[in-house]
């Protein structure tokens, strides 16, 4: 096949591209320039998509002997990822920008351009497995549970997965680094990226303050209704947050307070004790079924809320609005805006059933 290898400049995408070459495909490497001012992105090892990463990707392509290009996706990244991120926080929700980037940039914009240029598939360094035994693509967890990225890929459509390749799905991260060293790839020991690539110093609140300005409101005790403090905007908080609340006096029982809910219209942040954080029911909309198989009535499954967060047994079923998930045990820190991803654990490799955006919890 003609394969377009997305090369971020890290070790994973470099080895994925190398394996695509070894498999006999006609491979071309591409690095996505996602910032109009790349110097403003975090440099060094903590971020991704920086000038240094572009150079690292080019060096890896040279060693592999494949053509290499840099494509400017900065405008689309700003519209689809950054503006969505800011808008979600302004609305009192908690977004996952990496999930949005995978959905809108790497497997919509990139794949769209790749198909127009005659490529058959896009290869990435994600840790996830794809199988096609049933005739449709089935997305599964990777062999390396600690690096598994099936959660952030669960928003991909069947059509996108038909043209996707994840060569690292059956490998451990340690094996990938060893292979990179054997291939003399300079990125073999390059640290993994961390945090949000478009926030240079990692200070999300400062970034949002600059975008949204001050939107004063009150921090209120959820049980008594007492106003405990003033704040500069609900965008500075997330459900489940404990630190940085700005409350001067302790709770009557001496226990820590946590953010329980956000009300962007009134500017109210409600706080309370940890035992009020537990969620047993989730409503979610905009469901995506990667294998084209929506739930057939109430379905036993495993629900996951964050990319590397806890999982819980649940029963899920489709509704007119989307999906309803009933957790067998309460889960904390579940917030509107996050994605709930549903897995079928009895399938080898934990099959992804689907994903949806959380709209409400109880």
mmCIF file of N, CA and C in Angstrom, residues 107-201:
data_model
loop_
_atom_site.group_PDB
_atom_site.id
_atom_site.type_symbol
_atom_site.label_atom_id
_atom_site.label_comp_id
_atom_site.label_asym_id
_atom_site.label_seq_id
_atom_site.Cartn_x
_atom_site.Cartn_y
_atom_site.Cartn_z
ATOM 1 N N UNK A 107 -6.910 12.231 12.130
ATOM 2 C CA UNK A 107 -7.732 11.249 11.420
ATOM 3 C C UNK A 107 -8.944 11.872 10.754
ATOM 4 N N UNK A 108 -8.894 13.152 10.504
ATOM 5 C CA UNK A 108 -9.907 13.783 9.656
ATOM 6 C C UNK A 108 -9.186 14.641 8.628
ATOM 7 N N UNK A 109 -8.519 15.693 9.101
ATOM 8 C CA UNK A 109 -7.807 16.570 8.181
ATOM 9 C C UNK A 109 -6.669 15.837 7.470
ATOM 10 N N UNK A 110 -5.839 15.126 8.225
ATOM 11 C CA UNK A 110 -4.697 14.427 7.638
ATOM 12 C C UNK A 110 -5.149 13.307 6.706
ATOM 13 N N UNK A 111 -6.081 12.496 7.186
ATOM 14 C CA UNK A 111 -6.547 11.381 6.359
ATOM 15 C C UNK A 111 -7.248 11.873 5.100
ATOM 16 N N UNK A 112 -7.995 12.949 5.244
ATOM 17 C CA UNK A 112 -8.691 13.531 4.096
ATOM 18 C C UNK A 112 -7.695 13.948 3.013
ATOM 19 N N UNK A 113 -6.614 14.607 3.427
ATOM 20 C CA UNK A 113 -5.598 15.039 2.472
ATOM 21 C C UNK A 113 -4.839 13.848 1.901
ATOM 22 N N UNK A 114 -4.559 12.855 2.775
ATOM 23 C CA UNK A 114 -3.843 11.661 2.320
ATOM 24 C C UNK A 114 -4.635 10.921 1.244
ATOM 25 N N UNK A 115 -5.938 10.760 1.467
ATOM 26 C CA UNK A 115 -6.771 10.061 0.487
ATOM 27 C C UNK A 115 -6.823 10.832 -0.843
ATOM 28 N N UNK A 116 -6.870 12.162 -0.741
ATOM 29 C CA UNK A 116 -6.925 12.980 -1.957
ATOM 30 C C UNK A 116 -5.641 12.850 -2.773
ATOM 31 N N UNK A 117 -4.539 12.545 -2.080
ATOM 32 C CA UNK A 117 -3.247 12.403 -2.750
ATOM 33 C C UNK A 117 -2.961 10.964 -3.178
ATOM 34 N N UNK A 118 -3.923 10.075 -2.953
ATOM 35 C CA UNK A 118 -3.773 8.708 -3.423
ATOM 36 C C UNK A 118 -3.148 7.734 -2.446
ATOM 37 N N UNK A 119 -3.022 8.120 -1.176
ATOM 38 C CA UNK A 119 -2.506 7.176 -0.181
ATOM 39 C C UNK A 119 -3.622 6.215 0.235
ATOM 40 N N UNK A 120 -3.227 5.027 0.653
ATOM 41 C CA UNK A 120 -4.199 4.020 1.073
ATOM 42 C C UNK A 120 -4.444 4.027 2.577
ATOM 43 N N UNK A 121 -3.438 4.465 3.346
ATOM 44 C CA UNK A 121 -3.561 4.408 4.806
ATOM 45 C C UNK A 121 -2.644 5.426 5.451
ATOM 46 N N UNK A 122 -2.979 5.759 6.694
ATOM 47 C CA UNK A 122 -2.136 6.622 7.530
ATOM 48 C C UNK A 122 -1.626 5.782 8.691
ATOM 49 N N UNK A 123 -0.321 5.819 8.903
ATOM 50 C CA UNK A 123 0.306 5.091 10.007
ATOM 51 C C UNK A 123 0.682 6.064 11.113
ATOM 52 N N UNK A 124 0.416 5.690 12.366
ATOM 53 C CA UNK A 124 0.799 6.524 13.501
ATOM 54 C C UNK A 124 1.456 5.662 14.569
ATOM 55 N N UNK A 125 2.049 6.317 15.550
ATOM 56 C CA UNK A 125 2.724 5.615 16.632
ATOM 57 C C UNK A 125 1.861 5.381 17.852
ATOM 58 N N UNK A 126 0.544 5.386 17.679
ATOM 59 C CA UNK A 126 -0.356 5.132 18.805
ATOM 60 C C UNK A 126 -0.245 3.681 19.288
ATOM 61 N N UNK A 127 -0.415 3.521 20.587
ATOM 62 C CA UNK A 127 -0.435 2.176 21.183
ATOM 63 C C UNK A 127 -1.882 1.704 21.250
ATOM 64 N N UNK A 128 -2.279 0.976 20.224
ATOM 65 C CA UNK A 128 -3.617 0.394 20.129
ATOM 66 C C UNK A 128 -3.552 -0.686 19.063
ATOM 67 N N UNK A 129 -4.528 -1.577 19.081
ATOM 68 C CA UNK A 129 -4.552 -2.667 18.108
ATOM 69 C C UNK A 129 -5.789 -2.573 17.229
ATOM 70 N N UNK A 130 -5.614 -2.946 15.969
ATOM 71 C CA UNK A 130 -6.724 -3.011 15.022
ATOM 72 C C UNK A 130 -6.817 -4.417 14.458
ATOM 73 N N UNK A 131 -8.019 -4.952 14.420
ATOM 74 C CA UNK A 131 -8.239 -6.245 13.775
ATOM 75 C C UNK A 131 -9.413 -6.097 12.813
ATOM 76 N N UNK A 132 -9.428 -6.948 11.787
ATOM 77 C CA UNK A 132 -10.471 -6.853 10.757
ATOM 78 C C UNK A 132 -11.136 -8.204 10.505
ATOM 79 N N UNK A 133 -11.041 -9.113 11.464
ATOM 80 C CA UNK A 133 -11.569 -10.465 11.256
ATOM 81 C C UNK A 133 -13.063 -10.474 10.969
ATOM 82 N N UNK A 134 -13.792 -9.555 11.576
ATOM 83 C CA UNK A 134 -15.248 -9.544 11.424
ATOM 84 C C UNK A 134 -15.704 -8.834 10.149
ATOM 85 N N UNK A 135 -14.746 -8.272 9.389
ATOM 86 C CA UNK A 135 -15.118 -7.543 8.181
ATOM 87 C C UNK A 135 -15.176 -6.046 8.388
ATOM 88 N N UNK A 136 -15.205 -5.618 9.646
ATOM 89 C CA UNK A 136 -15.148 -4.195 9.967
ATOM 90 C C UNK A 136 -13.983 -3.993 10.931
ATOM 91 N N UNK A 137 -13.393 -2.803 10.966
ATOM 92 C CA UNK A 137 -12.262 -2.585 11.867
ATOM 93 C C UNK A 137 -12.700 -2.655 13.326
ATOM 94 N N UNK A 138 -11.936 -3.352 14.122
ATOM 95 C CA UNK A 138 -12.217 -3.461 15.552
ATOM 96 C C UNK A 138 -11.035 -2.903 16.325
ATOM 97 N N UNK A 139 -11.299 -1.869 17.108
ATOM 98 C CA UNK A 139 -10.264 -1.200 17.884
ATOM 99 C C UNK A 139 -10.153 -1.850 19.254
ATOM 100 N N UNK A 140 -8.922 -2.199 19.643
ATOM 101 C CA UNK A 140 -8.688 -2.879 20.924
ATOM 102 C C UNK A 140 -7.544 -2.228 21.678
ATOM 103 N N UNK A 141 -7.489 -2.508 22.957
ATOM 104 C CA UNK A 141 -6.384 -2.018 23.780
ATOM 105 C C UNK A 141 -5.064 -2.584 23.261
ATOM 106 N N UNK A 142 -3.985 -1.877 23.553
ATOM 107 C CA UNK A 142 -2.664 -2.346 23.151
ATOM 108 C C UNK A 142 -2.148 -3.391 24.133
ATOM 109 N N UNK A 143 -1.086 -4.058 23.727
ATOM 110 C CA UNK A 143 -0.453 -5.038 24.614
ATOM 111 C C UNK A 143 0.145 -4.342 25.838
ATOM 112 N N UNK A 144 0.704 -3.138 25.644
ATOM 113 C CA UNK A 144 1.285 -2.375 26.751
ATOM 114 C C UNK A 144 0.175 -1.599 27.454
ATOM 115 N N UNK A 145 -0.316 -2.140 28.560
ATOM 116 C CA UNK A 145 -1.447 -1.517 29.248
ATOM 117 C C UNK A 145 -1.115 -0.120 29.749
ATOM 118 N N UNK A 146 0.145 0.095 30.152
ATOM 119 C CA UNK A 146 0.529 1.398 30.677
ATOM 120 C C UNK A 146 0.578 2.487 29.620
ATOM 121 N N UNK A 147 0.746 2.112 28.354
ATOM 122 C CA UNK A 147 0.823 3.085 27.275
ATOM 123 C C UNK A 147 -0.424 3.083 26.387
ATOM 124 N N UNK A 148 -1.388 2.233 26.701
ATOM 125 C CA UNK A 148 -2.565 2.068 25.856
ATOM 126 C C UNK A 148 -3.216 3.409 25.510
ATOM 127 N N UNK A 149 -3.484 3.615 24.216
ATOM 128 C CA UNK A 149 -4.111 4.859 23.747
ATOM 129 C C UNK A 149 -5.439 4.620 23.034
ATOM 130 N N UNK A 150 -6.039 3.468 23.275
ATOM 131 C CA UNK A 150 -7.328 3.199 22.644
ATOM 132 C C UNK A 150 -8.381 4.201 23.094
ATOM 133 N N UNK A 151 -8.242 4.728 24.313
ATOM 134 C CA UNK A 151 -9.213 5.706 24.814
ATOM 135 C C UNK A 151 -9.267 6.934 23.905
ATOM 136 N N UNK A 152 -8.094 7.497 23.560
ATOM 137 C CA UNK A 152 -8.089 8.724 22.766
ATOM 138 C C UNK A 152 -8.353 8.461 21.291
ATOM 139 N N UNK A 153 -8.419 7.204 20.904
ATOM 140 C CA UNK A 153 -8.748 6.850 19.523
ATOM 141 C C UNK A 153 -10.200 6.407 19.368
ATOM 142 N N UNK A 154 -10.921 6.319 20.475
ATOM 143 C CA UNK A 154 -12.272 5.759 20.457
ATOM 144 C C UNK A 154 -13.291 6.665 19.784
ATOM 145 N N UNK A 155 -12.893 7.885 19.440
ATOM 146 C CA UNK A 155 -13.812 8.787 18.746
ATOM 147 C C UNK A 155 -13.676 8.679 17.229
ATOM 148 N N UNK A 156 -12.851 7.746 16.763
ATOM 149 C CA UNK A 156 -12.677 7.583 15.320
ATOM 150 C C UNK A 156 -13.824 6.767 14.730
ATOM 151 N N UNK A 157 -14.177 7.096 13.509
ATOM 152 C CA UNK A 157 -15.278 6.411 12.833
ATOM 153 C C UNK A 157 -14.769 5.143 12.156
ATOM 154 N N UNK A 158 -15.668 4.223 11.805
ATOM 155 C CA UNK A 158 -15.248 3.022 11.073
ATOM 156 C C UNK A 158 -14.504 3.356 9.783
ATOM 157 N N UNK A 159 -14.955 4.391 9.078
ATOM 158 C CA UNK A 159 -14.309 4.777 7.831
ATOM 159 C C UNK A 159 -12.873 5.230 8.077
ATOM 160 N N UNK A 160 -12.642 5.980 9.150
ATOM 161 C CA UNK A 160 -11.286 6.420 9.474
ATOM 162 C C UNK A 160 -10.410 5.243 9.869
ATOM 163 N N UNK A 161 -10.970 4.313 10.632
ATOM 164 C CA UNK A 161 -10.190 3.154 11.072
ATOM 165 C C UNK A 161 -9.841 2.225 9.907
ATOM 166 N N UNK A 162 -10.655 2.212 8.870
ATOM 167 C CA UNK A 162 -10.349 1.376 7.701
ATOM 168 C C UNK A 162 -9.052 1.809 7.022
ATOM 169 N N UNK A 163 -8.690 3.049 7.216
ATOM 170 C CA UNK A 163 -7.488 3.576 6.579
ATOM 171 C C UNK A 163 -6.419 3.939 7.605
ATOM 172 N N UNK A 164 -6.457 3.289 8.767
ATOM 173 C CA UNK A 164 -5.489 3.556 9.830
ATOM 174 C C UNK A 164 -4.588 2.351 10.051
ATOM 175 N N UNK A 165 -3.352 2.621 10.467
ATOM 176 C CA UNK A 165 -2.407 1.567 10.830
ATOM 177 C C UNK A 165 -1.750 1.947 12.155
ATOM 178 N N UNK A 166 -1.729 1.008 13.095
ATOM 179 C CA UNK A 166 -1.079 1.210 14.386
ATOM 180 C C UNK A 166 -0.035 0.106 14.576
ATOM 181 N N UNK A 167 1.138 0.259 13.989
ATOM 182 C CA UNK A 167 2.134 -0.817 14.016
ATOM 183 C C UNK A 167 2.677 -1.178 15.393
ATOM 184 N N UNK A 168 2.430 -0.342 16.410
ATOM 185 C CA UNK A 168 3.014 -0.600 17.732
ATOM 186 C C UNK A 168 2.063 -1.316 18.691
ATOM 187 N N UNK A 169 0.884 -1.645 18.232
ATOM 188 C CA UNK A 169 -0.138 -2.182 19.129
ATOM 189 C C UNK A 169 0.243 -3.435 19.885
ATOM 190 N N UNK A 170 1.117 -4.248 19.318
ATOM 191 C CA UNK A 170 1.504 -5.499 19.967
ATOM 192 C C UNK A 170 2.857 -5.400 20.669
ATOM 193 N N UNK A 171 3.350 -4.196 20.867
ATOM 194 C CA UNK A 171 4.678 -4.009 21.457
ATOM 195 C C UNK A 171 4.615 -3.282 22.791
ATOM 196 N N UNK A 172 5.644 -3.522 23.603
ATOM 197 C CA UNK A 172 5.849 -2.761 24.829
ATOM 198 C C UNK A 172 6.695 -1.539 24.501
ATOM 199 N N UNK A 173 6.543 -0.477 25.274
ATOM 200 C CA UNK A 173 7.323 0.732 25.040
ATOM 201 C C UNK A 173 8.826 0.432 25.109
ATOM 202 N N UNK A 174 9.218 -0.407 26.056
ATOM 203 C CA UNK A 174 10.630 -0.746 26.197
ATOM 204 C C UNK A 174 11.160 -1.410 24.929
ATOM 205 N N UNK A 175 10.338 -2.237 24.298
ATOM 206 C CA UNK A 175 10.744 -2.898 23.065
ATOM 207 C C UNK A 175 10.893 -1.896 21.923
ATOM 208 N N UNK A 176 10.021 -0.899 21.912
ATOM 209 C CA UNK A 176 10.076 0.124 20.870
ATOM 210 C C UNK A 176 11.361 0.938 20.999
ATOM 211 N N UNK A 177 11.725 1.304 22.218
ATOM 212 C CA UNK A 177 12.971 2.060 22.424
ATOM 213 C C UNK A 177 14.193 1.224 22.020
ATOM 214 N N UNK A 178 14.181 -0.054 22.382
ATOM 215 C CA UNK A 178 15.300 -0.923 22.006
ATOM 216 C C UNK A 178 15.418 -1.037 20.488
ATOM 217 N N UNK A 179 14.278 -1.137 19.815
ATOM 218 C CA UNK A 179 14.289 -1.232 18.361
ATOM 219 C C UNK A 179 14.806 0.060 17.732
ATOM 220 N N UNK A 180 14.402 1.187 18.289
ATOM 221 C CA UNK A 180 14.873 2.475 17.776
ATOM 222 C C UNK A 180 16.394 2.584 17.901
ATOM 223 N N UNK A 181 16.922 2.086 19.010
ATOM 224 C CA UNK A 181 18.377 2.119 19.211
ATOM 225 C C UNK A 181 19.080 1.227 18.181
ATOM 226 N N UNK A 182 18.524 0.048 17.926
ATOM 227 C CA UNK A 182 19.123 -0.858 16.940
ATOM 228 C C UNK A 182 19.126 -0.243 15.545
ATOM 229 N N UNK A 183 18.114 0.576 15.283
ATOM 230 C CA UNK A 183 18.006 1.216 13.974
ATOM 231 C C UNK A 183 18.806 2.524 13.900
ATOM 232 N N UNK A 184 19.507 2.865 14.990
ATOM 233 C CA UNK A 184 20.302 4.097 15.062
ATOM 234 C C UNK A 184 19.457 5.346 14.903
ATOM 235 N N UNK A 185 18.235 5.304 15.422
ATOM 236 C CA UNK A 185 17.374 6.480 15.421
ATOM 237 C C UNK A 185 17.728 7.342 16.627
ATOM 238 N N UNK A 186 18.020 8.611 16.396
ATOM 239 C CA UNK A 186 18.466 9.497 17.472
ATOM 240 C C UNK A 186 17.407 9.705 18.539
ATOM 241 N N UNK A 187 16.147 9.419 18.214
ATOM 242 C CA UNK A 187 15.053 9.643 19.167
ATOM 243 C C UNK A 187 14.860 8.454 20.111
ATOM 244 N N UNK A 188 15.732 7.463 20.052
ATOM 245 C CA UNK A 188 15.555 6.238 20.841
ATOM 246 C C UNK A 188 15.365 6.526 22.327
ATOM 247 N N UNK A 189 16.076 7.508 22.842
ATOM 248 C CA UNK A 189 15.983 7.817 24.274
ATOM 249 C C UNK A 189 15.273 9.145 24.548
ATOM 250 N N UNK A 190 14.637 9.689 23.538
ATOM 251 C CA UNK A 190 13.926 10.956 23.710
ATOM 252 C C UNK A 190 12.744 10.770 24.654
ATOM 253 N N UNK A 191 12.632 11.592 25.710
ATOM 254 C CA UNK A 191 11.517 11.434 26.653
ATOM 255 C C UNK A 191 10.171 11.630 25.971
ATOM 256 N N UNK A 192 9.155 11.024 26.550
ATOM 257 C CA UNK A 192 7.805 11.196 26.023
ATOM 258 C C UNK A 192 7.330 12.620 26.262
ATOM 259 N N UNK A 193 6.408 13.078 25.411
ATOM 260 C CA UNK A 193 5.827 14.403 25.599
ATOM 261 C C UNK A 193 4.831 14.365 26.754
ATOM 262 N N UNK A 194 4.624 15.507 27.363
ATOM 263 C CA UNK A 194 3.708 15.619 28.499
ATOM 264 C C UNK A 194 2.881 16.887 28.347
ATOM 265 N N UNK A 195 1.757 16.909 29.059
ATOM 266 C CA UNK A 195 0.922 18.102 29.136
ATOM 267 C C UNK A 195 0.318 18.470 27.783
ATOM 268 N N UNK A 196 -0.216 19.697 27.694
ATOM 269 C CA UNK A 196 -0.935 20.141 26.508
ATOM 270 C C UNK A 196 0.026 20.938 25.631
ATOM 271 N N UNK A 197 0.212 20.514 24.385
ATOM 272 C CA UNK A 197 1.278 21.066 23.539
ATOM 273 C C UNK A 197 1.113 22.554 23.268
ATOM 274 N N UNK A 198 -0.118 23.083 23.259
ATOM 275 C CA UNK A 198 -0.292 24.487 22.899
ATOM 276 C C UNK A 198 -0.306 25.424 24.101
ATOM 277 N N UNK A 199 -0.015 24.907 25.290
ATOM 278 C CA UNK A 199 0.118 25.753 26.474
ATOM 279 C C UNK A 199 1.593 25.746 26.874
ATOM 280 N N UNK A 200 2.349 26.772 26.503
ATOM 281 C CA UNK A 200 3.805 26.755 26.620
ATOM 282 C C UNK A 200 4.347 26.415 28.006
ATOM 283 N N UNK A 201 3.763 26.990 29.048
ATOM 284 C CA UNK A 201 4.330 26.770 30.382
ATOM 285 C C UNK A 201 3.542 25.768 31.217
#
